[in-house]
Coordinates of N, CA and C in Angstrom, one line a residue:
X1 N 0.8 -1.2 0.0 CA 0.0 0.0 0.0 C 0.9 1.2 0.0
X2 N 1.9 1.3 0.8 CA 2.8 2.4 0.9 C 3.5 2.7 -0.4
X3 N 3.9 1.6 -1.1 CA 4.5 1.8 -2.4 C 3.6 2.4 -3.4
X4 N 2.3 2.0 -3.4 CA 1.4 2.5 -4.4 C 1.2 4.0 -4.1
X5 N 1.1 4.4 -2.9 CA 0.9 5.8 -2.5 C 2.1 6.6 -3.0
X6 N 3.3 6.1 -2.8 CA 4.5 6.8 -3.2 C 4.6 7.0 -4.7
X7 N 4.2 5.9 -5.4 CA 4.2 5.9 -6.9 C 3.2 6.9 -7.4
X8 N 2.1 7.0 -6.8 CA 1.0 8.0 -7.2 C 1.5 9.4 -6.9
X9 N 2.2 9.6 -5.8 CA 2.5 10.9 -5.3 C 3.6 11.5 -6.2
X10 N 4.6 10.7 -6.7 CA 5.7 11.2 -7.5 C 5.2 11.9 -8.7
X11 N 4.4 11.3 -9.6 CA 3.9 12.0 -10.8 C 3.2 13.3 -10.4
X12 N 2.4 13.2 -9.4 CA 1.6 14.4 -9.0 C 2.5 15.5 -8.5
X13 N 3.6 15.1 -7.8 CA 4.6 16.1 -7.4 C 5.3 16.8 -8.6
X14 N 5.7 15.9 -9.6 CA 6.3 16.5 -10.8 C 5.4 17.4 -11.5
X15 N 4.1 17.0 -11.6 CA 3.2 17.8 -12.3 C 3.0 19.2 -11.6
X16 N 3.0 19.1 -10.3 CA 2.8 20.4 -9.6 C 4.0 21.3 -9.8
X17 N 5.2 20.7 -9.8 CA 6.4 21.5 -10.0 C 6.4 22.1 -11.4
X18 N 5.9 21.3 -12.4 CA 5.8 21.9 -13.8 C 4.9 23.0 -13.8
X19 N 3.7 22.9 -13.2 CA 2.8 24.0 -13.1 C 3.4 25.2 -12.5
X20 N 4.1 25.0 -11.4 CA 4.7 26.1 -10.7 C 5.7 26.8 -11.6
X21 N 6.5 26.0 -12.3 CA 7.5 26.6 -13.2 C 6.9 27.4 -14.3
X22 N 5.8 26.8 -14.9 CA 5.1 27.5 -16.0 C 4.5 28.8 -15.5
X23 N 3.9 28.7 -14.3 CA 3.3 29.9 -13.7 C 4.3 31.0 -13.5
X24 N 5.4 30.6 -12.9 CA 6.5 31.5 -12.6 C 7.0 32.2 -13.9
X25 N 7.1 31.4 -15.0 CA 7.6 31.9 -16.3 C 6.6 33.0 -16.8
X26 N 5.3 32.7 -16.6 CA 4.3 33.7 -17.1 C 4.4 35.0 -16.3
X27 N 4.6 34.8 -15.0 CA 4.7 36.0 -14.1 C 5.9 36.8 -14.5
X28 N 7.1 36.1 -14.7 CA 8.3 36.8 -15.1 C 8.1 37.5 -16.4
X29 N 7.5 36.9 -17.4 CA 7.2 37.5 -18.7 C 6.3 38.8 -18.5
X30 N 5.3 38.6 -17.7 CA 4.4 39.8 -17.5 C 5.2 40.9 -16.9
X31 N 6.1 40.6 -15.9 CA 6.9 41.7 -15.3 C 7.8 42.4 -16.3
X32 N 8.4 41.6 -17.2 CA 9.2 42.2 -18.3 C 8.4 43.2 -19.1
X33 N 7.2 42.7 -19.5 CA 6.3 43.6 -20.4 C 5.8 44.8 -19.6
X34 N 5.4 44.6 -18.3 CA 5.0 45.7 -17.5 C 6.1 46.7 -17.4
X35 N 7.3 46.3 -17.2 CA 8.5 47.1 -16.9 C 8.8 48.0 -18.2
X36 N 8.7 47.3 -19.3 CA 9.0 48.0 -20.6 C 7.9 48.8 -21.2
X37 N 6.6 48.3 -21.0 CA 5.5 48.9 -21.7 C 4.4 49.5 -20.8
X38 N 4.5 49.2 -19.5 CA 3.5 49.7 -18.6 C 2.2 48.9 -18.6
X39 N 1.3 49.3 -17.7 CA 0.1 48.5 -17.6 C -0.7 48.5 -19.0
X40 N -0.8 49.7 -19.5 CA -1.7 49.9 -20.7 C -1.1 49.1 -21.9
X41 N 0.3 49.0 -21.9 CA 0.9 48.3 -23.0 C 1.0 46.8 -22.9
X42 N 0.6 46.3 -21.7 CA 0.7 44.8 -21.5 C -0.5 44.1 -22.0
X43 N -0.4 43.1 -22.9 CA -1.5 42.4 -23.4 C -1.3 40.9 -23.1
X44 N -2.4 40.2 -22.9 CA -2.4 38.8 -22.7 C -1.7 38.1 -23.8
X45 N -2.0 38.5 -25.1 CA -1.5 37.9 -26.3 C 0.1 37.9 -26.2
X46 N 0.6 39.0 -25.8 CA 2.1 39.1 -25.8 C 2.7 38.2 -24.7
X47 N 2.1 38.1 -23.6 CA 2.6 37.1 -22.6 C 2.5 35.7 -23.1
X48 N 1.4 35.3 -23.7 CA 1.3 34.0 -24.2 C 2.3 33.7 -25.3
X49 N 2.5 34.7 -26.2 CA 3.5 34.5 -27.3 C 4.9 34.4 -26.8
X50 N 5.3 35.2 -25.8 CA 6.7 35.2 -25.3 C 7.0 33.9 -24.5
X51 N 5.9 33.4 -23.9 CA 6.1 32.1 -23.1 C 5.8 30.9 -23.9
X52 N 5.4 31.1 -25.2 CA 5.2 30.0 -26.2 C 4.1 29.1 -25.7
X53 N 3.0 29.7 -25.2 CA 1.8 28.9 -24.8 C 0.6 29.4 -25.5
X54 N -0.5 28.6 -25.5 CA -1.7 29.1 -26.0 C -2.4 30.1 -25.1
X55 N -3.1 31.1 -25.6 CA -3.7 32.1 -24.8 C -4.7 31.4 -23.8
X56 N -5.4 30.3 -24.3 CA -6.3 29.6 -23.4 C -5.6 29.0 -22.2
X57 N -4.3 28.6 -22.4 CA -3.5 28.0 -21.3 C -3.2 29.1 -20.3
X58 N -2.9 30.3 -20.8 CA -2.7 31.5 -19.9 C -4.0 31.8 -19.1
X59 N -5.1 31.7 -19.7 CA -6.4 32.0 -19.0 C -6.6 30.9 -17.9
X60 N -6.1 29.7 -18.2 CA -6.3 28.6 -17.2 C -5.6 29.0 -15.9
X61 N -4.4 29.6 -16.0 CA -3.7 30.0 -14.8 C -4.2 31.4 -14.2
X62 N -4.5 32.3 -15.1 CA -4.9 33.6 -14.7 C -6.2 34.0 -15.4
X63 N -7.3 34.2 -14.7 CA -8.6 34.4 -15.4 C -8.7 35.8 -16.1
X64 N -7.8 36.7 -15.8 CA -7.8 38.0 -16.4 C -6.5 38.6 -16.4
X65 N -6.3 39.7 -17.2 CA -5.1 40.5 -17.2 C -4.8 41.0 -15.8
X66 N -5.8 41.5 -15.1 CA -5.6 42.1 -13.8 C -5.1 41.0 -12.8
X67 N -5.6 39.8 -12.9 CA -5.1 38.7 -12.0 C -3.7 38.5 -12.3
X68 N -3.2 38.5 -13.5 CA -1.8 38.3 -13.8 C -1.0 39.5 -13.3
X69 N -1.5 40.7 -13.5 CA -0.8 41.9 -13.1 C -0.6 41.9 -11.5
X70 N -1.7 41.5 -10.8 CA -1.6 41.4 -9.4 C -0.5 40.4 -8.9
X71 N -0.5 39.2 -9.6 CA 0.5 38.2 -9.3 C 1.9 38.8 -9.6
X72 N 2.1 39.5 -10.7 CA 3.4 40.1 -11.1 C 3.8 41.1 -10.0
X73 N 2.9 42.0 -9.6 CA 3.3 43.0 -8.6 C 3.7 42.3 -7.3
X74 N 3.0 41.3 -6.9 CA 3.3 40.6 -5.7 C 4.7 40.0 -5.8
X75 N 5.0 39.4 -6.9 CA 6.3 38.8 -7.2 C 7.4 39.9 -7.1
X76 N 7.1 41.0 -7.7 CA 8.1 42.1 -7.7 C 8.3 42.6 -6.3
X77 N 7.3 42.8 -5.6 CA 7.4 43.2 -4.2 C 8.3 42.3 -3.4
X78 N 8.0 41.0 -3.5 CA 8.7 40.0 -2.7 C 10.2 40.0 -3.1
X79 N 10.4 40.0 -4.4 CA 11.8 40.0 -4.9 C 12.6 41.2 -4.4
X80 N 12.0 42.4 -4.5 CA 12.7 43.6 -4.1 C 13.0 43.6 -2.6
X81 N 11.9 43.3 -1.8 CA 12.1 43.4 -0.4 C 13.1 42.3 0.1
X82 N 13.1 41.1 -0.5 CA 14.0 40.1 -0.2 C 15.5 40.5 -0.5
X83 N 15.7 41.1 -1.6 CA 17.0 41.6 -2.0 C 17.5 42.7 -1.0
X84 N 16.6 43.6 -0.6 CA 17.0 44.7 0.3 C 17.3 44.1 1.7
X85 N 16.4 43.2 2.1 CA 16.6 42.7 3.5 C 17.9 41.9 3.6
X86 N 18.2 41.1 2.5 CA 19.4 40.3 2.6 C 20.6 41.2 2.6
X87 N 20.6 42.3 1.8 CA 21.7 43.2 1.8 C 21.8 43.8 3.2
X88 N 20.7 44.2 3.8 CA 20.8 44.9 5.1 C 21.3 43.9 6.1
X89 N 20.9 42.7 6.0 CA 21.4 41.7 7.0 C 22.9 41.6 7.0
X90 N 23.6 41.8 5.9 CA 25.0 41.8 5.8 C 25.7 42.9 6.6
X91 N 24.9 44.0 6.9 CA 25.4 45.1 7.6 C 24.7 45.3 8.9
X92 N 24.2 44.3 9.5 CA 23.3 44.4 10.7 C 24.1 45.0 11.8
X93 N 25.4 44.8 11.9 CA 26.1 45.4 13.1 C 26.9 46.6 12.7
X94 N 26.6 47.1 11.5 CA 27.4 48.3 11.0 C 26.7 49.6 11.5
X95 N 27.3 50.7 11.5 CA 26.7 52.0 11.8 C 25.6 52.3 10.8
X96 N 24.7 53.2 11.1 CA 23.6 53.6 10.2 C 24.1 54.0 8.8
X97 N 25.1 54.8 8.8 CA 25.6 55.3 7.5 C 26.0 54.2 6.5
X98 N 26.7 53.1 7.1 CA 27.1 52.0 6.3 C 25.8 51.2 5.9
X99 N 24.9 51.0 6.8 CA 23.6 50.3 6.5 C 22.9 51.0 5.3
X100 N 22.9 52.3 5.4 CA 22.2 53.1 4.3 C 22.9 52.9 3.0
X101 N 24.3 53.0 3.1 CA 25.1 52.8 1.9 C 24.8 51.4 1.2
X102 N 24.7 50.4 2.1 CA 24.4 49.1 1.6 C 23.0 49.0 0.9
X103 N 22.0 49.6 1.6 CA 20.7 49.7 1.0 C 20.6 50.4 -0.3
X104 N 21.3 51.5 -0.4 CA 21.3 52.3 -1.6 C 21.9 51.5 -2.8
X105 N 23.0 50.8 -2.5 CA 23.7 50.0 -3.5 C 22.8 48.8 -3.9
X106 N 22.1 48.2 -2.9 CA 21.2 47.1 -3.2 C 20.0 47.6 -4.1
X107 N 19.5 48.8 -3.8 CA 18.4 49.3 -4.6 C 18.9 49.6 -6.0
X108 N 20.1 50.1 -6.2 CA 20.6 50.3 -7.5 C 20.7 48.9 -8.3
X109 N 21.1 47.9 -7.6 CA 21.2 46.6 -8.2 C 19.9 46.1 -8.7
X110 N 18.8 46.3 -7.8 CA 17.5 46.0 -8.2 C 17.1 46.7 -9.5
X111 N 17.4 48.0 -9.5 CA 16.9 48.8 -10.7 C 17.7 48.7 -11.9
X112 N 19.0 48.2 -11.8 CA 19.8 48.1 -13.0 C 20.1 46.7 -13.4
X113 N 19.9 45.7 -12.5 CA 20.2 44.3 -12.9 C 19.0 43.5 -12.8
X114 N 18.3 43.4 -11.7 CA 17.2 42.6 -11.5 C 16.0 43.0 -12.4
X115 N 15.6 44.3 -12.3 CA 14.5 44.8 -13.0 C 14.9 46.2 -13.6
X116 N 15.6 46.2 -14.7 CA 16.2 47.4 -15.2 C 15.2 48.5 -15.6
X117 N 14.0 48.2 -15.9 CA 13.0 49.2 -16.3 C 12.1 49.6 -15.2
X118 N 12.2 49.0 -14.1 CA 11.2 49.3 -13.0 C 11.3 50.8 -12.6
X119 N 12.5 51.3 -12.5 CA 12.6 52.7 -12.1 C 11.9 53.7 -13.0
X120 N 12.0 53.4 -14.3 CA 11.2 54.2 -15.2 C 9.7 54.0 -15.1
X121 N 9.3 52.8 -14.9 CA 7.9 52.5 -14.7 C 7.3 53.2 -13.6
X122 N 8.0 53.2 -12.4 CA 7.4 53.8 -11.2 C 7.7 55.3 -11.1
X123 N 8.7 55.8 -11.9 CA 9.0 57.3 -11.9 C 8.0 58.0 -12.7
X124 N 7.6 57.4 -13.8 CA 6.7 58.0 -14.8 C 5.6 57.0 -15.1
X125 N 4.7 56.7 -14.1 CA 3.8 55.6 -14.3 C 2.6 56.1 -15.2
X126 N 2.2 55.1 -16.0 CA 0.9 55.3 -16.8 C -0.2 55.1 -15.8
X127 N -1.4 55.5 -16.1 CA -2.6 55.3 -15.2 C -2.7 53.8 -14.9
X128 N -3.0 53.5 -13.6 CA -3.2 52.1 -13.2 C -4.6 52.1 -12.7
X129 N -5.3 50.9 -12.9 CA -6.6 50.7 -12.2 C -6.5 50.8 -10.7
X130 N -7.6 51.2 -10.1 CA -7.5 51.5 -8.6 C -7.0 50.3 -7.8
X131 N -7.4 49.1 -8.2 CA -6.9 47.9 -7.4 C -5.4 47.8 -7.5
X132 N -4.8 48.1 -8.6 CA -3.3 48.1 -8.6 C -2.7 49.3 -8.1
X133 N -3.3 50.4 -8.2 CA -2.8 51.6 -7.6 C -2.6 51.4 -6.1
X134 N -3.5 50.8 -5.4 CA -3.5 50.6 -4.0 C -2.3 49.6 -3.7
X135 N -2.2 48.6 -4.5 CA -1.2 47.6 -4.3 C 0.2 48.2 -4.4
X136 N 0.4 49.1 -5.4 CA 1.6 49.8 -5.6 C 1.9 50.7 -4.4
X137 N 0.9 51.4 -3.9 CA 1.1 52.3 -2.7 C 1.6 51.4 -1.5
X138 N 1.0 50.3 -1.4 CA 1.4 49.4 -0.3 C 2.8 48.9 -0.5
X139 N 3.2 48.6 -1.7 CA 4.5 48.1 -2.0 C 5.5 49.2 -1.7
X140 N 5.2 50.5 -2.0 CA 6.1 51.6 -1.8 C 6.3 51.8 -0.3
X141 N 5.1 51.7 0.5 CA 5.2 51.9 1.9 C 6.1 50.8 2.6
X142 N 6.0 49.6 2.2 CA 6.8 48.5 2.7 C 8.2 48.7 2.4
X143 N 8.5 49.1 1.2 CA 9.8 49.4 0.7 C 10.5 50.5 1.4
X144 N 9.7 51.6 1.6 CA 10.3 52.8 2.2 C 10.5 52.6 3.7
X145 N 9.7 51.7 4.3 CA 9.9 51.5 5.7 C 11.3 51.0 6.0
X146 N 11.9 50.1 5.1 CA 13.2 49.6 5.4 C 14.2 50.8 5.4
X147 N 14.1 51.7 4.4 CA 15.0 52.8 4.4 C 14.8 53.8 5.6
X148 N 13.5 54.0 5.9 CA 13.2 55.0 7.0 C 13.7 54.5 8.3
X149 N 13.6 53.2 8.6 CA 14.1 52.7 9.8 C 15.6 53.0 10.0
X150 N 16.4 52.8 8.9 CA 17.8 53.1 9.0 C 18.1 54.6 9.1
X151 N 17.3 55.4 8.4 CA 17.5 56.8 8.4 C 17.2 57.3 9.8
X152 N 16.1 56.8 10.4 CA 15.7 57.2 11.8 C 16.8 56.9 12.8
X153 N 17.4 55.7 12.6 CA 18.5 55.3 13.5 C 19.7 56.3 13.4
X154 N 20.0 56.7 12.1 CA 21.1 57.6 11.9 C 20.8 59.0 12.5
X155 N 19.6 59.4 12.4 CA 19.2 60.7 13.0 C 19.3 60.6 14.5
X156 N 18.8 59.5 15.1 CA 18.9 59.4 16.6 C 20.3 59.3 17.1
X157 N 21.2 58.7 16.3 CA 22.6 58.6 16.7 C 23.4 59.8 16.5
X158 N 22.8 60.8 15.7 CA 23.5 62.0 15.4 C 24.4 61.9 14.2
X159 N 24.4 60.8 13.5 CA 25.3 60.7 12.4 C 24.7 61.2 11.1
X160 N 23.3 61.4 11.1 CA 22.7 62.0 10.0 C 22.2 63.4 10.3
X161 N 22.3 64.3 9.4 CA 21.8 65.6 9.5 C 20.6 65.8 8.5
X162 N 19.4 65.5 8.9 CA 18.3 65.4 8.0 C 17.0 66.0 8.6
X163 N 16.8 67.3 8.4 CA 15.7 68.0 9.0 C 14.3 67.4 8.6
X164 N 14.2 67.0 7.4 CA 13.0 66.4 6.9 C 13.2 65.1 6.2
X165 N 13.2 64.0 7.0 CA 13.5 62.7 6.4 C 12.7 62.3 5.3
X166 N 11.4 62.6 5.3 CA 10.5 62.2 4.2 C 10.9 62.9 2.9
X167 N 11.2 64.2 2.9 CA 11.7 64.8 1.7 C 13.0 64.2 1.2
X168 N 13.9 64.0 2.1 CA 15.2 63.4 1.8 C 15.0 62.0 1.1
X169 N 14.1 61.3 1.6 CA 13.8 59.9 1.1 C 13.2 60.0 -0.3
X170 N 12.3 61.0 -0.5 CA 11.8 61.2 -1.8 C 12.9 61.6 -2.8
X171 N 13.8 62.4 -2.4 CA 14.9 62.8 -3.2 C 15.8 61.7 -3.6
X172 N 16.0 60.8 -2.5 CA 16.9 59.6 -2.8 C 16.3 58.8 -3.8
X173 N 15.0 58.5 -3.7 CA 14.4 57.6 -4.7 C 14.4 58.3 -6.1
X174 N 14.2 59.6 -6.2 CA 14.3 60.3 -7.4 C 15.7 60.1 -8.1
X175 N 16.7 60.2 -7.3 CA 18.1 60.0 -7.8 C 18.2 58.6 -8.3
X176 N 17.8 57.6 -7.5 CA 18.1 56.2 -7.9 C 17.2 55.8 -9.1
X177 N 15.9 56.2 -9.1 CA 15.1 55.9 -10.3 C 15.6 56.5 -11.6
X178 N 16.1 57.7 -11.5 CA 16.7 58.3 -12.7 C 18.0 57.7 -13.1
X179 N 18.8 57.3 -12.1 CA 20.0 56.6 -12.4 C 19.8 55.3 -13.1
X180 N 18.7 54.7 -12.8 CA 18.4 53.4 -13.4 C 18.1 53.5 -14.9
X181 N 17.8 54.7 -15.4 CA 17.6 55.0 -16.8 C 18.8 55.0 -17.6
X182 N 19.9 55.7 -17.0 CA 21.1 55.9 -17.8 C 22.3 55.0 -17.3
X183 N 22.2 54.5 -16.1 CA 23.4 53.7 -15.6 C 23.2 52.2 -16.1
X184 N 24.2 51.8 -16.9 CA 24.2 50.5 -17.5 C 25.4 49.7 -16.9
X185 N 25.1 48.5 -16.2 CA 26.2 47.8 -15.6 C 27.3 47.3 -16.5
X186 N 26.9 47.0 -17.8 CA 27.9 46.5 -18.7 C 28.9 47.6 -19.1
X187 N 28.5 48.9 -18.9 CA 29.4 50.0 -19.2 C 30.2 50.5 -18.0
X188 N 29.9 49.8 -16.9 CA 30.5 50.2 -15.6 C 31.1 48.9 -14.9
X189 N 32.0 48.2 -15.5 CA 32.4 46.9 -15.0 C 33.1 47.0 -13.6
X190 N 33.8 48.1 -13.4 CA 34.5 48.2 -12.1 C 33.6 48.9 -11.0
X191 N 32.3 49.2 -11.4 CA 31.4 49.8 -10.5 C 31.7 51.2 -10.0
X192 N 32.6 51.9 -10.7 CA 33.0 53.2 -10.3 C 31.9 54.2 -10.3
X193 N 31.1 54.2 -11.4 CA 29.9 55.0 -11.6 C 28.9 54.7 -10.6
X194 N 28.6 53.4 -10.4 CA 27.6 53.0 -9.4 C 28.0 53.5 -8.0
X195 N 29.3 53.3 -7.6 CA 29.7 53.8 -6.3 C 29.6 55.3 -6.2
X196 N 29.9 56.0 -7.3 CA 29.7 57.5 -7.2 C 28.3 57.9 -7.0
X197 N 27.3 57.2 -7.6 CA 25.9 57.4 -7.4 C 25.6 57.2 -5.9
X198 N 26.1 56.1 -5.4 CA 25.8 55.8 -4.0 C 26.4 56.8 -3.0
X199 N 27.6 57.3 -3.3 CA 28.3 58.3 -2.5 C 27.5 59.6 -2.5
X200 N 27.1 60.0 -3.7 CA 26.4 61.3 -3.8 C 25.0 61.2 -3.2
X201 N 24.4 60.0 -3.3 CA 23.0 59.9 -2.7 C 23.1 59.9 -1.2
X202 N 24.2 59.4 -0.6 CA 24.4 59.4 0.8 C 24.6 60.8 1.4
X203 N 25.0 61.7 0.6 CA 25.2 63.0 1.0 C 23.9 63.7 1.5
X204 N 22.8 63.2 1.0 CA 21.5 63.8 1.4 C 21.3 63.7 2.9
X205 N 22.0 62.7 3.5 CA 21.7 62.4 4.9 C 22.9 62.7 5.9
X206 N 24.1 62.7 5.4 CA 25.3 62.9 6.2 C 25.5 64.3 6.7
X207 N 26.1 64.5 7.8 CA 26.5 65.8 8.3 C 27.6 66.3 7.4
X208 N 27.6 67.6 7.2 CA 28.6 68.3 6.4 C 29.9 68.2 7.1

């Protein structure tokens, strides 16, 4: 009896993994199109074509474009927050200035390597339906909270001179989002330009 159960479970497990991989591929493709073309420019047909599946198969996984967009935004949020938290963990015992430097560098990596067009997408966003607008606001709040916690620690310790942290944080994101448009990792193999962007961004918070 045990052998039969195991034999039945193995194909089912493989099938589930195939479904998960296919679903992940659809989400990744949707993110690529969203990043390059925005919400209005993303079509189900394009996602199906790029993933080499029938449109009906795509509908089997996602009943609507908005369902796919929601899944893509959730994936983007998880990826970005995971990358930032992992980077911050490496500097857990460092002073706030070094923690912020690490976060800024990690954010640049997200914008220039993981999701190269995301900075442009969120800096100059096309109109989003209300359900996605709220999701994006929530994503930004969760994202900004990581930075704000480090900034507040720097202010409390006296290492940051930042009369209005909210304005400074907005300026920081403006710098990084704009840098993602022109900074290309392949043209900066020694990271000198990236490091210069990080250094200049940090000046928003450091005492003169």
